[in-house]
CSV table of C-alpha atoms in Angstrom, one decimal:
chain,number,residue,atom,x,y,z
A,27,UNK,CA,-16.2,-19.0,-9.1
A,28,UNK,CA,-13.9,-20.6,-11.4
A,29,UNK,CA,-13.2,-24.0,-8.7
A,30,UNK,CA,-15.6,-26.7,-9.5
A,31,UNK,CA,-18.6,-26.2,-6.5
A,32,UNK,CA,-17.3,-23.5,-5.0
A,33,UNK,CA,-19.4,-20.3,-3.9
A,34,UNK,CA,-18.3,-16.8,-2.9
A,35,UNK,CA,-19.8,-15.3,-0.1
A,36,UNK,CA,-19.3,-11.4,-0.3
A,37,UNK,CA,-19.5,-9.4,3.2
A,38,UNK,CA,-19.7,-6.1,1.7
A,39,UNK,CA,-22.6,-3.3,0.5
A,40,UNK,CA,-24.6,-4.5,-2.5
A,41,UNK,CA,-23.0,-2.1,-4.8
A,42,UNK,CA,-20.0,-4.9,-4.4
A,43,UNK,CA,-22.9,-7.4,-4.9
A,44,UNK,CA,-24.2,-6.1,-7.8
A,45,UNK,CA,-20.6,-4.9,-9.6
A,46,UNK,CA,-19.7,-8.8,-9.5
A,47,UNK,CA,-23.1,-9.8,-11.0
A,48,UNK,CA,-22.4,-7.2,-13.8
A,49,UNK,CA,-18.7,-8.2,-14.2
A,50,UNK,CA,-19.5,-12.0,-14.2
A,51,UNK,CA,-23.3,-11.6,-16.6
A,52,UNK,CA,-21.6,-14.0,-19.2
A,53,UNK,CA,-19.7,-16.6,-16.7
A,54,UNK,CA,-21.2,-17.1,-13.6
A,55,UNK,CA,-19.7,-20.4,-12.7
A,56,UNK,CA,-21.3,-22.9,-10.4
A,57,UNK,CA,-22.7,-20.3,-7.8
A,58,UNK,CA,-21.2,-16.7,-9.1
A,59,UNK,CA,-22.6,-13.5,-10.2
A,60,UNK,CA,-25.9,-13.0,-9.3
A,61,UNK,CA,-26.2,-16.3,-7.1
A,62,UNK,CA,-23.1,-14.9,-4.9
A,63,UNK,CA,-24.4,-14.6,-1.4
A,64,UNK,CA,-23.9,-11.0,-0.4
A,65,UNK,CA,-24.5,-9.3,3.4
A,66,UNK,CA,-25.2,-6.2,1.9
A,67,UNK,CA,-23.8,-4.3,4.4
A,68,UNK,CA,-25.5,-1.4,5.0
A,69,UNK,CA,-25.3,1.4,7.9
A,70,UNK,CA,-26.7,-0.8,10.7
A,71,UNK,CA,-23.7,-2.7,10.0
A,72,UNK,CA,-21.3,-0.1,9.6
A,73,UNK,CA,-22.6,1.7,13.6
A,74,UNK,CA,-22.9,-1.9,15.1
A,75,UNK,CA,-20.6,-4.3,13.1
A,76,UNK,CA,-21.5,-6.9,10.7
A,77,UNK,CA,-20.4,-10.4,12.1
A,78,UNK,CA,-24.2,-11.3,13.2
A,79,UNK,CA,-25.3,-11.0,9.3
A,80,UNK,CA,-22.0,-12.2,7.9
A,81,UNK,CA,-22.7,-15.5,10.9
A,82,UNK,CA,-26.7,-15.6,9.3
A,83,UNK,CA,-25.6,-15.6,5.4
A,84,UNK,CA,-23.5,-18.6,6.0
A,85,UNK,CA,-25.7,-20.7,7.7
A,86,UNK,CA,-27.9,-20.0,5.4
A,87,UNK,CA,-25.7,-20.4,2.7
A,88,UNK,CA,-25.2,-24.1,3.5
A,89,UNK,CA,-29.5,-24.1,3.5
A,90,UNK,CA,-29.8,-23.4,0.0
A,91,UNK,CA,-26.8,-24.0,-2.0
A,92,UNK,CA,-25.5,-27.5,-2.8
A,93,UNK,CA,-21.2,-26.5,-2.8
A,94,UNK,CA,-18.1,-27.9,-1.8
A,95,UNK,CA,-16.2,-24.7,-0.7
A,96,UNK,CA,-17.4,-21.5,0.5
A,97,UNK,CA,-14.7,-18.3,0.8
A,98,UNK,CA,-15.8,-15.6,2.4
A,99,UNK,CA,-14.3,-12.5,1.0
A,100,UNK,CA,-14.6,-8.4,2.4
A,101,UNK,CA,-15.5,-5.3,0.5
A,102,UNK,CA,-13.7,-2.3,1.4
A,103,UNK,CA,-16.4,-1.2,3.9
A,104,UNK,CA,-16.4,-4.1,6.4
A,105,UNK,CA,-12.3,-3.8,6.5
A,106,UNK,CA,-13.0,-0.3,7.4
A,107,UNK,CA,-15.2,-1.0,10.5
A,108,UNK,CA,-12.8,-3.9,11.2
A,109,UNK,CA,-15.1,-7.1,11.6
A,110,UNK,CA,-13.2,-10.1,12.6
A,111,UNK,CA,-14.7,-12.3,10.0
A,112,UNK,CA,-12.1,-15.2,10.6
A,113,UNK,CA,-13.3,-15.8,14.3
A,114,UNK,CA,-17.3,-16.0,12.5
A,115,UNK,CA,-15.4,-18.3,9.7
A,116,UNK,CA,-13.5,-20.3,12.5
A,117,UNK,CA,-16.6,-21.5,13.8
A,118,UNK,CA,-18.0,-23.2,10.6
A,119,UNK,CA,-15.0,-24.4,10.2
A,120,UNK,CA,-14.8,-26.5,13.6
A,121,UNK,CA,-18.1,-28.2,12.7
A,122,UNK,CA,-16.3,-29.7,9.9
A,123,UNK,CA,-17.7,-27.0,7.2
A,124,UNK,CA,-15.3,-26.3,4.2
A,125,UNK,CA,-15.1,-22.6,4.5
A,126,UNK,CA,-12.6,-19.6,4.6
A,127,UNK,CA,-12.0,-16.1,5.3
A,128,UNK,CA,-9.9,-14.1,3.1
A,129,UNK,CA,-9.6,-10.2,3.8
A,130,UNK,CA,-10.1,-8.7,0.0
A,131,UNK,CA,-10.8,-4.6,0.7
A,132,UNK,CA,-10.5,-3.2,-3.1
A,133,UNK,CA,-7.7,-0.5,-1.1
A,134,UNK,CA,-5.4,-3.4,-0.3
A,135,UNK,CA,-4.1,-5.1,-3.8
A,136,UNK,CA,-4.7,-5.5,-7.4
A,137,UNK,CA,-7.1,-8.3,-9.2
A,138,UNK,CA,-3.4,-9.8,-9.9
A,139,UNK,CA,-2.5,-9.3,-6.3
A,140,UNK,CA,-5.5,-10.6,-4.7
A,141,UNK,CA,-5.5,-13.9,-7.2
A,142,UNK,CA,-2.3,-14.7,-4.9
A,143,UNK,CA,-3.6,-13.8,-1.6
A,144,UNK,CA,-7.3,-15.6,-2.2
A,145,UNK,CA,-5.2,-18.8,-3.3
A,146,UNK,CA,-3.1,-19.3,-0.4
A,147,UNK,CA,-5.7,-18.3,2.3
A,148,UNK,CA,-7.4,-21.5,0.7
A,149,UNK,CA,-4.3,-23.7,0.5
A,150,UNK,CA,-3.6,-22.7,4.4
A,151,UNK,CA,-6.9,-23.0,6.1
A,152,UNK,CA,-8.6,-25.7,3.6
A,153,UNK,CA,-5.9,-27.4,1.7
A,154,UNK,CA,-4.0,-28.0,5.0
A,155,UNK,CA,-6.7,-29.9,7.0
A,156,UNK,CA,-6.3,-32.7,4.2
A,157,UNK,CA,-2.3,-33.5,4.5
A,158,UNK,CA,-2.3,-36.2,6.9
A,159,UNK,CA,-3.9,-37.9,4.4
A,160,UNK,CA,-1.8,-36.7,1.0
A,161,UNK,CA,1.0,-36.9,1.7
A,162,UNK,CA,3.7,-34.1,0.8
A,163,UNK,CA,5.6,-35.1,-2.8
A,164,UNK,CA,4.2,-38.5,-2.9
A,165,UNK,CA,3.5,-38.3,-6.6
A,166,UNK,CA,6.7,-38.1,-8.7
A,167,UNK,CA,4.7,-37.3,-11.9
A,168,UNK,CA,2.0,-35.1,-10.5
A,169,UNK,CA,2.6,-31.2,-10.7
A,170,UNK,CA,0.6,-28.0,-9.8
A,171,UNK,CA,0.2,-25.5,-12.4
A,172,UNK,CA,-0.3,-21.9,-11.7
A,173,UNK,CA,-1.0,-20.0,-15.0
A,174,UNK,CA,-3.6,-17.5,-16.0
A,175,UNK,CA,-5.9,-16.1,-13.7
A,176,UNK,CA,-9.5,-17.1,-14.3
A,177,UNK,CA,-11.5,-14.2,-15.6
A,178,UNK,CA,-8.8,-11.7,-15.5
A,179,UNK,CA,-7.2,-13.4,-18.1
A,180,UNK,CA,-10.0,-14.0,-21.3
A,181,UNK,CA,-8.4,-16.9,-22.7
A,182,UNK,CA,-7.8,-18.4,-19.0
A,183,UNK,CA,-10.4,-21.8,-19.7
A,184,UNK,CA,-8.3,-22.7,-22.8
A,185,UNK,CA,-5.1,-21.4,-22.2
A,186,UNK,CA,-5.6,-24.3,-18.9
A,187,UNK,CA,-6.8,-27.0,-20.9
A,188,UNK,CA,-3.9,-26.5,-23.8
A,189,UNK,CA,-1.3,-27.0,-20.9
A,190,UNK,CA,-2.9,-30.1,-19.2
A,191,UNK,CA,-3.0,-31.7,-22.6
A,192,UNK,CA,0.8,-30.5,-23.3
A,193,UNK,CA,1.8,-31.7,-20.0
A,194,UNK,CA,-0.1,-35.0,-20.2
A,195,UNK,CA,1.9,-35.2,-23.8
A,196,UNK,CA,5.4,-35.5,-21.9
A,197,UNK,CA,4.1,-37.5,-19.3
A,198,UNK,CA,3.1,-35.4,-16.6
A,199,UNK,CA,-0.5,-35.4,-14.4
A,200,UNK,CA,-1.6,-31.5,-13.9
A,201,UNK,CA,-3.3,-30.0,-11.4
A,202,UNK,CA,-4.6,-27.1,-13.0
A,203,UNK,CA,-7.4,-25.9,-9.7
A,204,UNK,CA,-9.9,-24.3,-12.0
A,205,UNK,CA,-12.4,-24.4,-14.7
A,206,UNK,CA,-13.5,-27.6,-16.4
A,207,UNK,CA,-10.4,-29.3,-16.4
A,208,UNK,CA,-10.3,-29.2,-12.6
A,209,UNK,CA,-11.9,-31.9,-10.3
A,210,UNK,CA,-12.7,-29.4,-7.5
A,211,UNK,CA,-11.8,-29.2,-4.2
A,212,UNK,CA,-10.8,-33.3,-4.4
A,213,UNK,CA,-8.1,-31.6,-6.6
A,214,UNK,CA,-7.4,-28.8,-4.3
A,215,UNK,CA,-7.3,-31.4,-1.3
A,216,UNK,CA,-4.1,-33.4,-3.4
A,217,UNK,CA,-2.1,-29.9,-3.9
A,218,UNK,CA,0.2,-31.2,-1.2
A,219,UNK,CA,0.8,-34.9,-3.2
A,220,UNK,CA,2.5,-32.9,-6.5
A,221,UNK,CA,6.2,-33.5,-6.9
A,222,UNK,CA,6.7,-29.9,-7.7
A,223,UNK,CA,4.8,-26.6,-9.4
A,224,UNK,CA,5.1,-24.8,-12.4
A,225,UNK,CA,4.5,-21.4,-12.6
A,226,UNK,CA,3.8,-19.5,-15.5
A,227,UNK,CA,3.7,-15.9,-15.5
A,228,UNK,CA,6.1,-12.5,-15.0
A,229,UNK,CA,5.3,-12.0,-11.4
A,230,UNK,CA,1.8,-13.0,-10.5
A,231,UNK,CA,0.9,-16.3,-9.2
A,232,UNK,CA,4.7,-16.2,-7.4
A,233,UNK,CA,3.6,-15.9,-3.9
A,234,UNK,CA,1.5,-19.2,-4.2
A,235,UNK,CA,4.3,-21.0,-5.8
A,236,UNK,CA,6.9,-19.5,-3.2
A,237,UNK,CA,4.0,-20.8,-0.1
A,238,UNK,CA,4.3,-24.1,-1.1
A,239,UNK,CA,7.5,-24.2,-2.0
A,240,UNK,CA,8.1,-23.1,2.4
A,241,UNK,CA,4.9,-25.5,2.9
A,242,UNK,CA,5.7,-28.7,1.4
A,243,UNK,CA,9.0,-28.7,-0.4
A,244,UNK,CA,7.7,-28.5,-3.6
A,245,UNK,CA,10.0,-26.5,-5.8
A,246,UNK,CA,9.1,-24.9,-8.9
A,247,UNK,CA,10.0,-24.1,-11.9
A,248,UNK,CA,9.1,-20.7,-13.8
A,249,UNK,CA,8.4,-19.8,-17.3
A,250,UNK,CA,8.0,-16.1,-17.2
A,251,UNK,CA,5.9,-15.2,-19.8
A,252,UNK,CA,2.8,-17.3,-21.5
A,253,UNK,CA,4.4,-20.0,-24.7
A,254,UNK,CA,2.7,-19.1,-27.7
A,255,UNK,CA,3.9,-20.4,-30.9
A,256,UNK,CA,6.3,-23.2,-31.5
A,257,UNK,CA,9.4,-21.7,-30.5
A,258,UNK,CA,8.3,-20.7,-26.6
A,259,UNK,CA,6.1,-23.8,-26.3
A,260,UNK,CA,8.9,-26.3,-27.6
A,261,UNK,CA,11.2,-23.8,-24.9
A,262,UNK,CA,8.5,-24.4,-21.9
A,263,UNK,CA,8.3,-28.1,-22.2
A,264,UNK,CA,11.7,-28.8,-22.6
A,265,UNK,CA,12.4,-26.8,-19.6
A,266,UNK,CA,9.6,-28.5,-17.8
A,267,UNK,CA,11.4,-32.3,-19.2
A,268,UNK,CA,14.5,-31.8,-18.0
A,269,UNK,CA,12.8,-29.9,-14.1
A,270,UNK,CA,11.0,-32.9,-14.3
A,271,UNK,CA,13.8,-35.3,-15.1
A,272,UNK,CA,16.2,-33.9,-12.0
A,273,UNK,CA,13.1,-34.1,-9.2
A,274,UNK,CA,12.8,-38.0,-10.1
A,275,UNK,CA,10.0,-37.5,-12.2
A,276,UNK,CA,9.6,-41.3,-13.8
A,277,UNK,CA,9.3,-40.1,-17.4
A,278,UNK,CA,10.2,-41.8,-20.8
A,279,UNK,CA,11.9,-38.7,-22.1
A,280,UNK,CA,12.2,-40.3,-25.3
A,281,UNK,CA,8.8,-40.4,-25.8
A,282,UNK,CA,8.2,-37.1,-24.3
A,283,UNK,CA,10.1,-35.8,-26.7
A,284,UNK,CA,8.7,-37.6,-29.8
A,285,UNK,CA,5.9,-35.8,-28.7
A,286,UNK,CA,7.0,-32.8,-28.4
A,287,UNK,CA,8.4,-33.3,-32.1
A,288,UNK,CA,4.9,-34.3,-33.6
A,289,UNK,CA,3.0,-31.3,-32.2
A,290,UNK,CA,5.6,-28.8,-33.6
A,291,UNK,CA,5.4,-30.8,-37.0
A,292,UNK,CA,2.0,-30.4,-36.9
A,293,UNK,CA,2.3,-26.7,-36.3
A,294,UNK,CA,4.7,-25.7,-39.2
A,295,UNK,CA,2.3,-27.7,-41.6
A,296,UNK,CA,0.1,-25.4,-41.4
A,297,UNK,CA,2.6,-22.2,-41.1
A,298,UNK,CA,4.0,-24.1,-44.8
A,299,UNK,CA,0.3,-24.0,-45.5
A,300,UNK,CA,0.0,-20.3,-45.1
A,301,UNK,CA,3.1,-19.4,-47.2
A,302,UNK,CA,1.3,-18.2,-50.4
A,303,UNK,CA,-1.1,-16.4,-48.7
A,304,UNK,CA,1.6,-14.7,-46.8
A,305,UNK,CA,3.6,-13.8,-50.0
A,306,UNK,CA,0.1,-12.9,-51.6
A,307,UNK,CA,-0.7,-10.3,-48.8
A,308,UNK,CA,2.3,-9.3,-47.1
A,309,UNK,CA,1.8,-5.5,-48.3
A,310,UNK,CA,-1.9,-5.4,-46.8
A,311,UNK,CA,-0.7,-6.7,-43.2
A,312,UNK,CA,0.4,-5.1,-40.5
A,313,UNK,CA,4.0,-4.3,-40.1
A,314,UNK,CA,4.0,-3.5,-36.4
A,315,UNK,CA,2.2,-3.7,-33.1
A,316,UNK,CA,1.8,-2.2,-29.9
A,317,UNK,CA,0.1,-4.0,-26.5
A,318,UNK,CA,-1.5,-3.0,-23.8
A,319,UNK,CA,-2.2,-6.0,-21.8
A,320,UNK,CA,-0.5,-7.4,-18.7
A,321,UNK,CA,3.3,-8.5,-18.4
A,322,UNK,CA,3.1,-12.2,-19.4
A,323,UNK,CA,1.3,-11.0,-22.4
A,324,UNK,CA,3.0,-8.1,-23.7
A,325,UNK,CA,6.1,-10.2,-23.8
A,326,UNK,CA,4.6,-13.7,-25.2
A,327,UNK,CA,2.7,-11.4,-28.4
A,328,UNK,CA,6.3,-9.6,-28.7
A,329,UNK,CA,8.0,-12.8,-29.0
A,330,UNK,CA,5.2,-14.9,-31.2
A,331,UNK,CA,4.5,-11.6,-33.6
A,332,UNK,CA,8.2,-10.5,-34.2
A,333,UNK,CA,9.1,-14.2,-34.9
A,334,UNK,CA,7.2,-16.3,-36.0
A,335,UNK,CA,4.3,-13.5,-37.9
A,336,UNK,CA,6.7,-10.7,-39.1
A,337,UNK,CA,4.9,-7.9,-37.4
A,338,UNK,CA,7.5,-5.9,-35.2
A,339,UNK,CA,6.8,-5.0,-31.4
A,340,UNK,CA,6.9,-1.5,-31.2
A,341,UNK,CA,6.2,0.4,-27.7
A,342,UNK,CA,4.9,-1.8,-25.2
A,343,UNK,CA,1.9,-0.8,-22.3
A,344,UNK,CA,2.3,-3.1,-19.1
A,345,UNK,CA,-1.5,-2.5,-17.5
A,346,UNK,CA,-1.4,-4.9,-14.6
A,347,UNK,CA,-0.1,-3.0,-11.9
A,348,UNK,CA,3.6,-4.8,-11.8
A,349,UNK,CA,5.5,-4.0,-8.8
A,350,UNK,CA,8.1,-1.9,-9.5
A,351,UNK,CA,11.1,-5.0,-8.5
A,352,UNK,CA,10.2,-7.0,-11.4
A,353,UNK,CA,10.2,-4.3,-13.7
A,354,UNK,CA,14.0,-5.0,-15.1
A,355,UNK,CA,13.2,-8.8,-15.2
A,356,UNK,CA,10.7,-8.1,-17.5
A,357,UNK,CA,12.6,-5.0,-19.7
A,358,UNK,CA,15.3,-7.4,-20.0
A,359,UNK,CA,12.6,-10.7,-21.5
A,360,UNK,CA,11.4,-7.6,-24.2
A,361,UNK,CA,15.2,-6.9,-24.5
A,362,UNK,CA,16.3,-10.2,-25.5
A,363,UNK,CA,13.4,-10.5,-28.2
A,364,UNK,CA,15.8,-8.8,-31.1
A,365,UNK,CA,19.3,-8.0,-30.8
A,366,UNK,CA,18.8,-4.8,-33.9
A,367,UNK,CA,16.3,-2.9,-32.1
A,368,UNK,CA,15.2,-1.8,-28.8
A,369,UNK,CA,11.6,-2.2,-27.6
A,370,UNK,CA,10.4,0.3,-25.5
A,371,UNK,CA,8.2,-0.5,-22.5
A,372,UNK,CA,5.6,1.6,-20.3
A,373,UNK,CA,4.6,0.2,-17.0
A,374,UNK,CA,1.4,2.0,-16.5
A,375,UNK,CA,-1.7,0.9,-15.0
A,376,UNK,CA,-3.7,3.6,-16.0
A,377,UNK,CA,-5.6,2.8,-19.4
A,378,UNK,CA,-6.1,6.5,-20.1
A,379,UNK,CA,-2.4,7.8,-20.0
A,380,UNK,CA,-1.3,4.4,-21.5
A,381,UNK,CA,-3.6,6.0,-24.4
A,382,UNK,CA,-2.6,9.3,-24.4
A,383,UNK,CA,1.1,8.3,-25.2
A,384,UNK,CA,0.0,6.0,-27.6
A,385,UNK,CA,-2.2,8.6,-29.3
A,386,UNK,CA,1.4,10.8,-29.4
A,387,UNK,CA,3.4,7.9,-31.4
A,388,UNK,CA,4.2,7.8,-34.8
A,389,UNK,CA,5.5,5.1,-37.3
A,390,UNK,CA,5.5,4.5,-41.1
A,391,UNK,CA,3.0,2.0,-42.2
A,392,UNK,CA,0.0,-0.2,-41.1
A,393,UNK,CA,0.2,-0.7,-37.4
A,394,UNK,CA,-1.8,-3.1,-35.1
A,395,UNK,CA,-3.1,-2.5,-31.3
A,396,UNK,CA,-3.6,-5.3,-29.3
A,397,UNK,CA,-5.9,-4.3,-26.1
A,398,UNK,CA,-8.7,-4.4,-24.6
A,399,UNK,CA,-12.0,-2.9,-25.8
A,400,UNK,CA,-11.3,0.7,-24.2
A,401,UNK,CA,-8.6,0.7,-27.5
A,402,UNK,CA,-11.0,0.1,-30.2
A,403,UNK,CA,-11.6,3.9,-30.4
A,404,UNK,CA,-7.8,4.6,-30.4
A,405,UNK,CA,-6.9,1.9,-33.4
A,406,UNK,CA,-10.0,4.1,-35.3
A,407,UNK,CA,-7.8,7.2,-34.7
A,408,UNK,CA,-4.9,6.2,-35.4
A,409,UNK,CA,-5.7,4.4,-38.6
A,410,UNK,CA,-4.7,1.1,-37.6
A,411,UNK,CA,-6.1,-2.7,-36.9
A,412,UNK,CA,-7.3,-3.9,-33.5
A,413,UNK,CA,-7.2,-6.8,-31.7
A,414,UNK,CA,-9.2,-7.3,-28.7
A,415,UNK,CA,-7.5,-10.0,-26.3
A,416,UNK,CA,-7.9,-8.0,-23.0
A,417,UNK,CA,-10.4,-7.5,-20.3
A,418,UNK,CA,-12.9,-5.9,-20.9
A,419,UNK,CA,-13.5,-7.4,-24.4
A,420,UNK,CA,-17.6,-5.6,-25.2
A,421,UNK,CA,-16.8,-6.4,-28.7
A,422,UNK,CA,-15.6,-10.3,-28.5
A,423,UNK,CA,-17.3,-13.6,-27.3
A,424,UNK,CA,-14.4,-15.8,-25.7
A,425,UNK,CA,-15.5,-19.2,-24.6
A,426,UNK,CA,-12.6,-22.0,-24.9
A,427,UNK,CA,-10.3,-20.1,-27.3
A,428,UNK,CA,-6.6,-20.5,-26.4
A,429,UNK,CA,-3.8,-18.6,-27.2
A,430,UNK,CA,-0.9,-20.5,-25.4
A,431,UNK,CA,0.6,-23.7,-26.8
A,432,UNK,CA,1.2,-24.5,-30.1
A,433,UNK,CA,-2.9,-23.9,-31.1
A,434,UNK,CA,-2.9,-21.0,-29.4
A,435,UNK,CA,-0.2,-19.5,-31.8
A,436,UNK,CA,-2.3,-20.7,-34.7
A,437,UNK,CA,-5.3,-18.8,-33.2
A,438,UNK,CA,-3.2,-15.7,-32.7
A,439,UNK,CA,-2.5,-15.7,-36.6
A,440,UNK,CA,-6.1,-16.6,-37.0
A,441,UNK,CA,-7.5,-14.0,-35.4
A,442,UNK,CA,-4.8,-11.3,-36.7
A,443,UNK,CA,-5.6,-12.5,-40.8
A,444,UNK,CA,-9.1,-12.1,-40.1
A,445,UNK,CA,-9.6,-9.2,-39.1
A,446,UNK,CA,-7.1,-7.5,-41.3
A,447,UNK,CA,-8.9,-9.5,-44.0
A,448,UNK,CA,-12.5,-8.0,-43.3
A,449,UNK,CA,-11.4,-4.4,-44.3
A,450,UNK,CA,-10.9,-5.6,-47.6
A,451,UNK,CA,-14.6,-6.2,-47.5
């Protein structure tokens, strides 16, 4: 839903159908939600199989909606009764049609998982019948970026645009796949042509950078949590420079790094800006936090709140489900954040439990939570000010807001100053 043109076609019962309609009622893309083409597998299909009506909603997919891609993706129910969607998928595909198969049963993996697996069944069966015609590395300044997750991550639309502009600002041409900023599948078909990737996040996103890395030679380089502020951003592109630099990258670095200069000026003009209002108010504002969002946030807030806001990082949720071998990797990023005090970490995908040793914790003065909308009800409790910058966000209207970059630090202050301003009401 989030590439430019591109339609999902579900082959699963219509509960699945209507779940996505529901999940996506605000951002339906070019052909999501309720325009999602859906078998609606049903018992028939579960005694005789379902590859007859998976082969009849494609064709007549292609009848009535204009797109440029079409991945076909399975509910839990159709990887039950096992039907071979790739060989119904393989024939579309040999009359030249832009489609692919992807096995997504609920069972198998994670949204955060799946992100992964849905991207490289489309760089493999789509991506690859365009190489003879970009060829691999052939554009030193051209780079794939794999960074938030559209949809899973609120902020993803904005959070993409801020980094194409960065990366533009050092001299650098970004793929970023999806949302506005993309070009579509024309995009998706020049994947192979990037000089190398950059990957953005604590684990997710990895096995799509590692693919092409075994595909094409790209290498990467990784930034493990999102930059927000000016001391992570300033961190990120200079990292990304000096990758850039050593793969032949044909940069002015001089200028690259004028730039970088200018947008951190800009930022700490307005940080100077803030500073009597800081002074003014520093006894009504928060003087610690706790997140319950995924890895790459839980550790970019941490960083950005303790030092560059003031507001300490106290215990720390995890909610996306990371596998247990980067677990260290990321204790050791929350570990590094301050040097006085250790900040404790819960890896827990469950919302509820997450809550319930929350709801156990006490500290001296005004606290902050920084979750989704499930916490509202908690921060009540506990007396303390809420944030909402997770899925799902009932309370919030995201649209283009960013929080990475330097902007998207600004926004974070924004947001935190206004809210803790409108119980003084």
């Amino acid at each position: 839903m989030a590439i430019p043109r591109a339609v999902p076609i579900l082959h699963s019962g219509p509960g699945c159908g209507e779940m996505i309609a529901g999940f996506f009622e605000r951002s339906a893309g070019y052909a999501g939600g309720c325009t999602s083409p859906c078998t609606n597998f049903s018992e028939k299909e579960v005694v005789f199989g379902g590859t007859g009506r998976l082969r009849q909603i494609i064709a007549n997919t292609y009848k009535v909606l204009d797109t440029d891609l079409q991945v076909v993706m399975t509910g839990c129910t159709a990887a039950i009764v096992g039907d071979d969607i790739n060989s119904v998928v393989a024939e579309f595909a040999r009359q030249g049609k832009p489609v692919v198969a992807v096995e997504t049963a609920g069972f198998n993996a994670t949204n955060f998982e799946a992100h992964s697996i849905v991207v490289n069944a489309i760089i493999d069966q789509y991506v690859s019948r365009f190489e003879s015609e970009n060829r691999p590395r052939s554009e030193k300044n051209t780079v794939n970026l794999f960074a938030s997750i559209p949809y899973q991550d609120p902020f993803w639309k904005g959070n993409l645009a801020e980094y194409k502009r960065l990366l533009a600002g050092i001299g650098l041409k970004a793929n970023v796949l999806f949302g506005p900023e993309s070009d579509g599948v024309k995009e998706w078909q020049s994947i192979p042509k990037a000089n190398f990737n950059i990957l953005v996040s604590p684990w997710y996103g990895k096995p799509i950078a590692d693919n092409l890395k075994s595909r094409y030679g790209q290498d990467y380089t990784w930034f493990s949590h999102i930059p927000i502020g000016a001391n992570e951003t300033e961190s990120f592109l200079n990292q990304v420079l000096e990758f850039a630099v050593d793969h032949g990258a044909e940069i002015d670095e001089q200028k690259a790094r004028a730039f970088i200069k200018h947008e951190s000026d800009a930022y700490y003009e307005e940080i100077e800006n803030l500073a009597t209002f800081l002074l003014e108010f520093r006894y009504g504002l928060p003087n610690h936090v706790h997140i319950l969002h995924d890895a790459g946030y839980v550790v970019a807030l941490s960083k950005f709140l303790l030092h560059e806001v003031g507001i300490v990082p106290k215990e720390q949720f995890v909610t996306d489900g990371t596998p247990e071998k980067y677990h260290e990797a990321i204790r050791a990023d929350l570990s590094s954040i301050s040097d006085k005090r250790e900040i404790p970490v819960y890896f827990e995908p469950d919302a509820g439990k997450a809550q319930e040793i929350l709801r156990k914790i006490r500290h001296k003065g005004r606290g902050l939570i920084i979750g989704s909308g499930w916490d509202r009800e908690l921060a009540k409790e506990k007396g303390y000010d809420f944030l909402s910058a997770a899925l799902p966000s009932p309370y919030r209207l995201i649209l283009t807001t960013n929080y990475a970059g330097f902007t998207g630090g600004l926004r974070v202050i924004e947001d935190i100053y206004h809210m803790v301003l409108s119980t003084y009401a």
